[in-house]
PDB file of C-alpha atoms in Angstrom:
ATOM      1  CA  SER A 275      69.996  29.203  97.601  1.00  0.00           C
ATOM      2  CA  GLN A 276      72.536  32.003  97.146  1.00  0.00           C
ATOM      3  CA  LYS A 277      75.352  31.939  99.628  1.00  0.00           C
ATOM      4  CA  ILE A 278      77.965  34.639 100.236  1.00  0.00           C
ATOM      5  CA  GLU A 279      80.877  33.834 102.497  1.00  0.00           C
ATOM      6  CA  GLN A 280      83.250  36.264 104.142  1.00  0.00           C
ATOM      7  CA  ASN A 281      85.681  35.347 106.882  1.00  0.00           C
ATOM      8  CA  SER A 282      83.853  35.835 110.164  1.00  0.00           C
ATOM      9  CA  GLU A 283      87.107  36.096 112.098  1.00  0.00           C
ATOM     10  CA  ALA A 284      88.639  39.540 112.402  1.00  0.00           C
ATOM     11  CA  LEU A 285      91.763  40.236 110.361  1.00  0.00           C
ATOM     12  CA  ASN A 286      94.515  41.820 112.429  1.00  0.00           C
ATOM     13  CA  ILE A 287      97.454  43.411 110.615  1.00  0.00           C
ATOM     14  CA  GLN A 288     100.220  45.898 111.278  1.00  0.00           C
ATOM     15  CA  GLU A 289     100.123  49.410 109.907  1.00  0.00           C
ATOM     16  CA  GLY A 290     101.805  49.677 106.514  1.00  0.00           C
ATOM     17  CA  LYS A 291     101.048  46.090 105.494  1.00  0.00           C
ATOM     18  CA  THR A 292      98.584  45.021 102.809  1.00  0.00           C
ATOM     19  CA  ALA A 293      95.230  43.733 104.016  1.00  0.00           C
ATOM     20  CA  THR A 294      93.495  41.123 101.868  1.00  0.00           C
ATOM     21  CA  LEU A 295      89.851  40.214 102.422  1.00  0.00           C
ATOM     22  CA  THR A 296      88.072  37.364 100.675  1.00  0.00           C
ATOM     23  CA  CYS A 297      84.514  36.995  99.404  1.00  0.00           C
ATOM     24  CA  ASN A 298      83.254  33.688  98.029  1.00  0.00           C
ATOM     25  CA  TYR A 299      79.821  33.028  96.605  1.00  0.00           C
ATOM     26  CA  THR A 300      77.885  29.949  95.519  1.00  0.00           C
ATOM     27  CA  ASN A 301      74.675  29.266  93.597  1.00  0.00           C
ATOM     28  CA  TYR A 302      74.982  32.726  92.129  1.00  0.00           C
ATOM     29  CA  SER A 303      76.078  34.372  88.899  1.00  0.00           C
ATOM     30  CA  PRO A 304      76.393  38.061  89.722  1.00  0.00           C
ATOM     31  CA  ALA A 305      76.814  40.618  86.976  1.00  0.00           C
ATOM     32  CA  TYR A 306      78.869  42.794  89.303  1.00  0.00           C
ATOM     33  CA  LEU A 307      80.244  42.905  92.814  1.00  0.00           C
ATOM     34  CA  GLN A 308      80.465  45.806  95.242  1.00  0.00           C
ATOM     35  CA  TRP A 309      82.484  46.398  98.394  1.00  0.00           C
ATOM     36  CA  TYR A 310      81.239  48.576 101.239  1.00  0.00           C
ATOM     37  CA  ARG A 311      82.824  49.816 104.444  1.00  0.00           C
ATOM     38  CA  GLN A 312      80.850  49.948 107.693  1.00  0.00           C
ATOM     39  CA  ASP A 313      81.985  51.700 110.853  1.00  0.00           C
ATOM     40  CA  PRO A 314      80.360  50.931 114.240  1.00  0.00           C
ATOM     41  CA  GLY A 315      76.974  52.621 114.624  1.00  0.00           C
ATOM     42  CA  ARG A 316      76.842  53.787 111.016  1.00  0.00           C
ATOM     43  CA  GLY A 317      75.425  52.638 107.717  1.00  0.00           C
ATOM     44  CA  PRO A 318      77.584  50.984 105.041  1.00  0.00           C
ATOM     45  CA  VAL A 319      79.473  53.267 102.669  1.00  0.00           C
ATOM     46  CA  PHE A 320      80.157  52.303  99.047  1.00  0.00           C
ATOM     47  CA  LEU A 321      83.817  51.816  98.076  1.00  0.00           C
ATOM     48  CA  LEU A 322      84.135  50.052  94.717  1.00  0.00           C
ATOM     49  CA  LEU A 323      82.169  48.210  92.059  1.00  0.00           C
ATOM     50  CA  ILE A 324      83.643  45.665  89.650  1.00  0.00           C
ATOM     51  CA  ARG A 325      81.739  44.108  86.758  1.00  0.00           C
ATOM     52  CA  GLU A 326      81.830  40.469  85.637  1.00  0.00           C
ATOM     53  CA  ASN A 327      83.870  41.330  82.534  1.00  0.00           C
ATOM     54  CA  GLU A 328      86.538  43.136  84.613  1.00  0.00           C
ATOM     55  CA  LYS A 329      89.349  41.251  86.282  1.00  0.00           C
ATOM     56  CA  GLU A 330      90.678  44.026  88.467  1.00  0.00           C
ATOM     57  CA  LYS A 331      89.783  47.518  89.600  1.00  0.00           C
ATOM     58  CA  ARG A 332      91.792  50.064  91.572  1.00  0.00           C
ATOM     59  CA  LYS A 333      90.958  53.191  93.516  1.00  0.00           C
ATOM     60  CA  GLU A 334      93.769  54.910  95.401  1.00  0.00           C
ATOM     61  CA  ARG A 335      95.032  52.302  97.943  1.00  0.00           C
ATOM     62  CA  LEU A 336      92.188  49.889  97.182  1.00  0.00           C
ATOM     63  CA  LYS A 337      92.262  47.024  94.696  1.00  0.00           C
ATOM     64  CA  VAL A 338      89.494  44.552  93.916  1.00  0.00           C
ATOM     65  CA  THR A 339      89.662  41.403  91.811  1.00  0.00           C
ATOM     66  CA  PHE A 340      86.742  39.376  90.514  1.00  0.00           C
ATOM     67  CA  ASP A 341      87.191  35.776  89.382  1.00  0.00           C
ATOM     68  CA  THR A 342      83.895  34.426  88.025  1.00  0.00           C
ATOM     69  CA  THR A 343      85.418  30.968  87.524  1.00  0.00           C
ATOM     70  CA  LEU A 344      86.483  30.650  91.153  1.00  0.00           C
ATOM     71  CA  LYS A 345      83.387  32.604  92.244  1.00  0.00           C
ATOM     72  CA  GLN A 346      85.580  34.778  94.364  1.00  0.00           C
ATOM     73  CA  SER A 347      86.502  38.421  94.908  1.00  0.00           C
ATOM     74  CA  LEU A 348      89.579  39.668  96.731  1.00  0.00           C
ATOM     75  CA  PHE A 349      89.725  43.117  98.311  1.00  0.00           C
ATOM     76  CA  HIS A 350      93.153  44.610  99.017  1.00  0.00           C
ATOM     77  CA  ILE A 351      94.116  47.682 101.018  1.00  0.00           C
ATOM     78  CA  THR A 352      97.761  48.591 100.515  1.00  0.00           C
ATOM     79  CA  ALA A 353      99.807  50.616 103.009  1.00  0.00           C
ATOM     80  CA  SER A 354      97.073  50.066 105.581  1.00  0.00           C
ATOM     81  CA  GLN A 355      96.436  52.642 108.296  1.00  0.00           C
ATOM     82  CA  PRO A 356      94.652  52.433 111.666  1.00  0.00           C
ATOM     83  CA  ALA A 357      91.887  54.576 110.093  1.00  0.00           C
ATOM     84  CA  ASP A 358      91.174  51.658 107.742  1.00  0.00           C
ATOM     85  CA  SER A 359      89.904  49.636 110.722  1.00  0.00           C
ATOM     86  CA  ALA A 360      86.250  48.825 109.997  1.00  0.00           C
ATOM     87  CA  THR A 361      83.997  46.043 108.771  1.00  0.00           C
ATOM     88  CA  TYR A 362      84.070  45.428 105.030  1.00  0.00           C
ATOM     89  CA  LEU A 363      81.010  44.015 103.291  1.00  0.00           C
ATOM     90  CA  CYS A 364      81.016  42.194  99.997  1.00  0.00           C
ATOM     91  CA  ALA A 365      77.856  42.563  97.875  1.00  0.00           C
ATOM     92  CA  PRO A 366      77.511  40.661  94.605  1.00  0.00           C
ATOM     93  CA  GLY A 367      74.527  41.721  92.586  1.00  0.00           C
ATOM     94  CA  THR A 368      72.404  41.258  89.532  1.00  0.00           C
ATOM     95  CA  GLY A 369      70.500  43.652  87.358  1.00  0.00           C
ATOM     96  CA  SER A 370      71.023  46.049  84.519  1.00  0.00           C
ATOM     97  CA  GLY A 371      69.393  48.994  82.839  1.00  0.00           C
ATOM     98  CA  GLY A 372      69.228  50.955  86.061  1.00  0.00           C
ATOM     99  CA  SER A 373      68.232  48.069  88.305  1.00  0.00           C
ATOM    100  CA  TYR A 374      71.027  46.969  90.650  1.00  0.00           C
ATOM    101  CA  ILE A 375      70.053  44.632  93.454  1.00  0.00           C
ATOM    102  CA  PRO A 376      72.948  43.414  95.626  1.00  0.00           C
ATOM    103  CA  THR A 377      73.008  40.700  98.274  1.00  0.00           C
ATOM    104  CA  PHE A 378      75.292  41.523 101.190  1.00  0.00           C
ATOM    105  CA  GLY A 379      77.728  39.212 102.928  1.00  0.00           C
ATOM    106  CA  ARG A 380      78.063  39.408 106.685  1.00  0.00           C
ATOM    107  CA  GLY A 381      81.345  41.257 106.487  1.00  0.00           C
ATOM    108  CA  THR A 382      84.884  40.853 107.780  1.00  0.00           C
ATOM    109  CA  SER A 383      86.254  43.065 110.518  1.00  0.00           C
ATOM    110  CA  LEU A 384      89.688  44.564 109.801  1.00  0.00           C
ATOM    111  CA  ILE A 385      91.839  45.855 112.637  1.00  0.00           C
ATOM    112  CA  VAL A 386      95.001  47.752 111.728  1.00  0.00           C
ATOM    113  CA  HIS A 387      97.442  48.076 114.593  1.00  0.00           C
ATOM    114  CA  PRO A 388      99.783  51.101 114.786  1.00  0.00           C
TER     115      PRO A 388
ATOM    116  CA  ASP B 200      72.324  67.156 100.116  1.00  0.00           C
ATOM    117  CA  ALA B 201      71.964  65.880 103.683  1.00  0.00           C
ATOM    118  CA  GLY B 202      72.059  62.257 102.610  1.00  0.00           C
ATOM    119  CA  VAL B 203      69.482  59.650 103.537  1.00  0.00           C
ATOM    120  CA  ILE B 204      67.622  60.663 106.679  1.00  0.00           C
ATOM    121  CA  GLN B 205      66.083  58.153 109.060  1.00  0.00           C
ATOM    122  CA  SER B 206      64.008  58.662 112.177  1.00  0.00           C
ATOM    123  CA  PRO B 207      63.964  57.868 114.960  1.00  0.00           C
ATOM    124  CA  ARG B 208      67.611  56.923 115.526  1.00  0.00           C
ATOM    125  CA  HIS B 209      66.671  54.797 118.528  1.00  0.00           C
ATOM    126  CA  GLU B 210      63.361  53.205 119.437  1.00  0.00           C
ATOM    127  CA  VAL B 211      62.568  51.195 122.544  1.00  0.00           C
ATOM    128  CA  THR B 212      59.117  49.683 122.741  1.00  0.00           C
ATOM    129  CA  GLU B 213      57.244  46.889 124.409  1.00  0.00           C
ATOM    130  CA  MET B 214      56.131  43.709 122.751  1.00  0.00           C
ATOM    131  CA  GLY B 215      52.804  44.112 121.004  1.00  0.00           C
ATOM    132  CA  GLN B 216      53.192  47.802 120.271  1.00  0.00           C
ATOM    133  CA  GLU B 217      53.188  49.294 116.774  1.00  0.00           C
ATOM    134  CA  VAL B 218      56.469  50.683 115.506  1.00  0.00           C
ATOM    135  CA  THR B 219      56.893  53.038 112.557  1.00  0.00           C
ATOM    136  CA  LEU B 220      60.289  53.779 111.062  1.00  0.00           C
ATOM    137  CA  ARG B 221      60.727  56.670 108.652  1.00  0.00           C
ATOM    138  CA  CYS B 222      63.057  57.392 105.765  1.00  0.00           C
ATOM    139  CA  LYS B 223      63.737  60.352 103.495  1.00  0.00           C
ATOM    140  CA  PRO B 224      65.850  59.282 100.490  1.00  0.00           C
ATOM    141  CA  ILE B 225      68.292  61.451  98.585  1.00  0.00           C
ATOM    142  CA  SER B 226      66.458  63.741  96.183  1.00  0.00           C
ATOM    143  CA  GLY B 227      66.471  62.383  92.631  1.00  0.00           C
ATOM    144  CA  HIS B 228      67.153  58.779  93.568  1.00  0.00           C
ATOM    145  CA  ASP B 229      64.636  56.368  92.059  1.00  0.00           C
ATOM    146  CA  TYR B 230      65.309  53.276  94.180  1.00  0.00           C
ATOM    147  CA  LEU B 231      64.667  52.910  97.904  1.00  0.00           C
ATOM    148  CA  PHE B 232      65.653  49.885  99.977  1.00  0.00           C
ATOM    149  CA  TRP B 233      64.821  48.771 103.519  1.00  0.00           C
ATOM    150  CA  TYR B 234      67.329  46.469 105.261  1.00  0.00           C
ATOM    151  CA  ARG B 235      67.561  44.833 108.673  1.00  0.00           C
ATOM    152  CA  GLN B 236      70.943  44.074 110.277  1.00  0.00           C
ATOM    153  CA  THR B 237      71.590  41.659 113.130  1.00  0.00           C
ATOM    154  CA  MET B 238      74.699  39.877 114.348  1.00  0.00           C
ATOM    155  CA  MET B 239      73.159  36.519 113.513  1.00  0.00           C
ATOM    156  CA  ARG B 240      71.859  37.220 110.008  1.00  0.00           C
ATOM    157  CA  GLY B 241      73.896  40.187 108.792  1.00  0.00           C
ATOM    158  CA  LEU B 242      72.329  42.745 106.441  1.00  0.00           C
ATOM    159  CA  GLU B 243      69.065  41.445 104.979  1.00  0.00           C
ATOM    160  CA  LEU B 244      67.027  43.115 102.254  1.00  0.00           C
ATOM    161  CA  LEU B 245      63.406  43.445 103.341  1.00  0.00           C
ATOM    162  CA  ILE B 246      61.799  45.321 100.453  1.00  0.00           C
ATOM    163  CA  TYR B 247      62.689  47.754  97.706  1.00  0.00           C
ATOM    164  CA  PHE B 248      60.812  50.353  95.691  1.00  0.00           C
ATOM    165  CA  ASN B 249      61.370  51.792  92.227  1.00  0.00           C
ATOM    166  CA  ASN B 250      59.736  55.148  91.521  1.00  0.00           C
ATOM    167  CA  ASN B 251      57.594  54.717  94.666  1.00  0.00           C
ATOM    168  CA  VAL B 252      56.294  51.300  93.561  1.00  0.00           C
ATOM    169  CA  PRO B 253      57.129  48.200  95.656  1.00  0.00           C
ATOM    170  CA  ILE B 254      59.037  45.792  93.427  1.00  0.00           C
ATOM    171  CA  ASP B 255      60.075  42.928  95.690  1.00  0.00           C
ATOM    172  CA  ASP B 256      58.891  42.351  99.249  1.00  0.00           C
ATOM    173  CA  SER B 257      59.976  38.715  99.465  1.00  0.00           C
ATOM    174  CA  GLY B 258      62.381  39.617 102.259  1.00  0.00           C
ATOM    175  CA  MET B 259      59.654  40.888 104.571  1.00  0.00           C
ATOM    176  CA  PRO B 260      59.650  38.295 107.348  1.00  0.00           C
ATOM    177  CA  GLU B 261      55.963  38.238 108.199  1.00  0.00           C
ATOM    178  CA  ASP B 262      52.658  39.960 107.632  1.00  0.00           C
ATOM    179  CA  ARG B 263      53.432  42.003 110.721  1.00  0.00           C
ATOM    180  CA  PHE B 264      55.800  44.002 108.548  1.00  0.00           C
ATOM    181  CA  SER B 265      54.558  46.512 105.978  1.00  0.00           C
ATOM    182  CA  ALA B 266      56.180  49.301 103.994  1.00  0.00           C
ATOM    183  CA  LYS B 267      54.860  52.229 102.036  1.00  0.00           C
ATOM    184  CA  MET B 268      56.265  54.947  99.831  1.00  0.00           C
ATOM    185  CA  PRO B 269      53.526  57.527  99.287  1.00  0.00           C
ATOM    186  CA  ASN B 270      55.846  59.875  97.391  1.00  0.00           C
ATOM    187  CA  ALA B 271      59.410  60.169  96.147  1.00  0.00           C
ATOM    188  CA  SER B 272      60.661  61.810  99.335  1.00  0.00           C
ATOM    189  CA  PHE B 273      59.221  59.603 102.069  1.00  0.00           C
ATOM    190  CA  SER B 274      58.903  55.960 103.052  1.00  0.00           C
ATOM    191  CA  THR B 275      57.788  54.112 106.172  1.00  0.00           C
ATOM    192  CA  LEU B 276      58.380  50.638 107.552  1.00  0.00           C
ATOM    193  CA  LYS B 277      55.763  49.533 110.061  1.00  0.00           C
ATOM    194  CA  ILE B 278      55.812  46.587 112.434  1.00  0.00           C
ATOM    195  CA  GLN B 279      52.515  45.706 114.066  1.00  0.00           C
ATOM    196  CA  PRO B 280      52.537  44.035 116.523  1.00  0.00           C
ATOM    197  CA  SER B 281      56.229  44.140 117.408  1.00  0.00           C
ATOM    198  CA  GLU B 282      58.037  41.165 118.965  1.00  0.00           C
ATOM    199  CA  PRO B 283      61.399  40.887 120.787  1.00  0.00           C
ATOM    200  CA  ARG B 284      62.899  39.037 117.794  1.00  0.00           C
ATOM    201  CA  ASP B 285      62.337  42.177 115.707  1.00  0.00           C
ATOM    202  CA  SER B 286      65.101  43.894 117.680  1.00  0.00           C
ATOM    203  CA  ALA B 287      67.744  44.946 115.140  1.00  0.00           C
ATOM    204  CA  VAL B 288      69.153  47.943 113.293  1.00  0.00           C
ATOM    205  CA  TYR B 289      66.973  48.931 110.358  1.00  0.00           C
ATOM    206  CA  PHE B 290      68.606  50.755 107.466  1.00  0.00           C
ATOM    207  CA  CYS B 291      67.093  52.660 104.605  1.00  0.00           C
ATOM    208  CA  ALA B 292      69.157  53.176 101.448  1.00  0.00           C
ATOM    209  CA  SER B 293      68.528  54.961  98.170  1.00  0.00           C
ATOM    210  CA  SER B 294      70.212  54.780  94.793  1.00  0.00           C
ATOM    211  CA  LEU B 295      70.171  56.113  91.265  1.00  0.00           C
ATOM    212  CA  GLY B 296      72.549  53.441  89.918  1.00  0.00           C
ATOM    213  CA  ALA B 297      74.507  50.610  91.485  1.00  0.00           C
ATOM    214  CA  GLU B 298      75.913  52.589  94.413  1.00  0.00           C
ATOM    215  CA  GLN B 299      73.618  52.566  97.406  1.00  0.00           C
ATOM    216  CA  PHE B 300      73.601  55.404  99.922  1.00  0.00           C
ATOM    217  CA  PHE B 301      72.653  54.278 103.400  1.00  0.00           C
ATOM    218  CA  GLY B 302      71.050  56.221 106.190  1.00  0.00           C
ATOM    219  CA  PRO B 303      72.382  56.122 109.770  1.00  0.00           C
ATOM    220  CA  GLY B 304      69.896  53.424 110.740  1.00  0.00           C
ATOM    221  CA  THR B 305      67.260  53.029 113.447  1.00  0.00           C
ATOM    222  CA  ARG B 306      68.188  50.824 116.390  1.00  0.00           C
ATOM    223  CA  LEU B 307      64.990  49.074 117.479  1.00  0.00           C
ATOM    224  CA  THR B 308      64.714  47.329 120.816  1.00  0.00           C
ATOM    225  CA  VAL B 309      61.518  45.432 121.584  1.00  0.00           C
ATOM    226  CA  LEU B 310      61.212  44.457 125.240  1.00  0.00           C
TER     227      LEU B 310
END
């Protein structure tokens, strides 16, 4: 069955450093991969989508890579800030032509210390 | 747009009672998803609709769970009878493309 793995241990880093979160998947060939942010007591919020034919995607301080050979995505936040503290969910998905059905990982908690 | 609206935000009920969760998706979105989130299992897809039609309900845990979407602006998730193991946060999300927009969730506690 499909398996999506994200580090269950919280990642603690100092403000200003780069945070790197990892998402690994098995028994799965996603056409794309999304990253979401979830704050306590709230629903997930979409951040980025990267397609299988893209190696890297950037948005402001965020960078995502997608290695379909390693079956892995890395999510980077540069110049991290305490406001970046949240849980980040990886969501590889399949579908096309308007149908996009992701499967969510359990998320990794990021804590940025001032 | 107000975003995806869910009600109630919190629900406490006793085992055996019927529970109905409600969702209003973003206007114009053609997909609607129901998820359940727990510490143990993370965010699980229960069922999703396309243009008000249920497409995949393989994630619905048991026959006690049912979902409907009578029109493009309203959906319900019903649990009857409820059990303590149903306690979780239930999210509704809608989409027009790959990006999903989540509601604030309903925290359900079954005593």
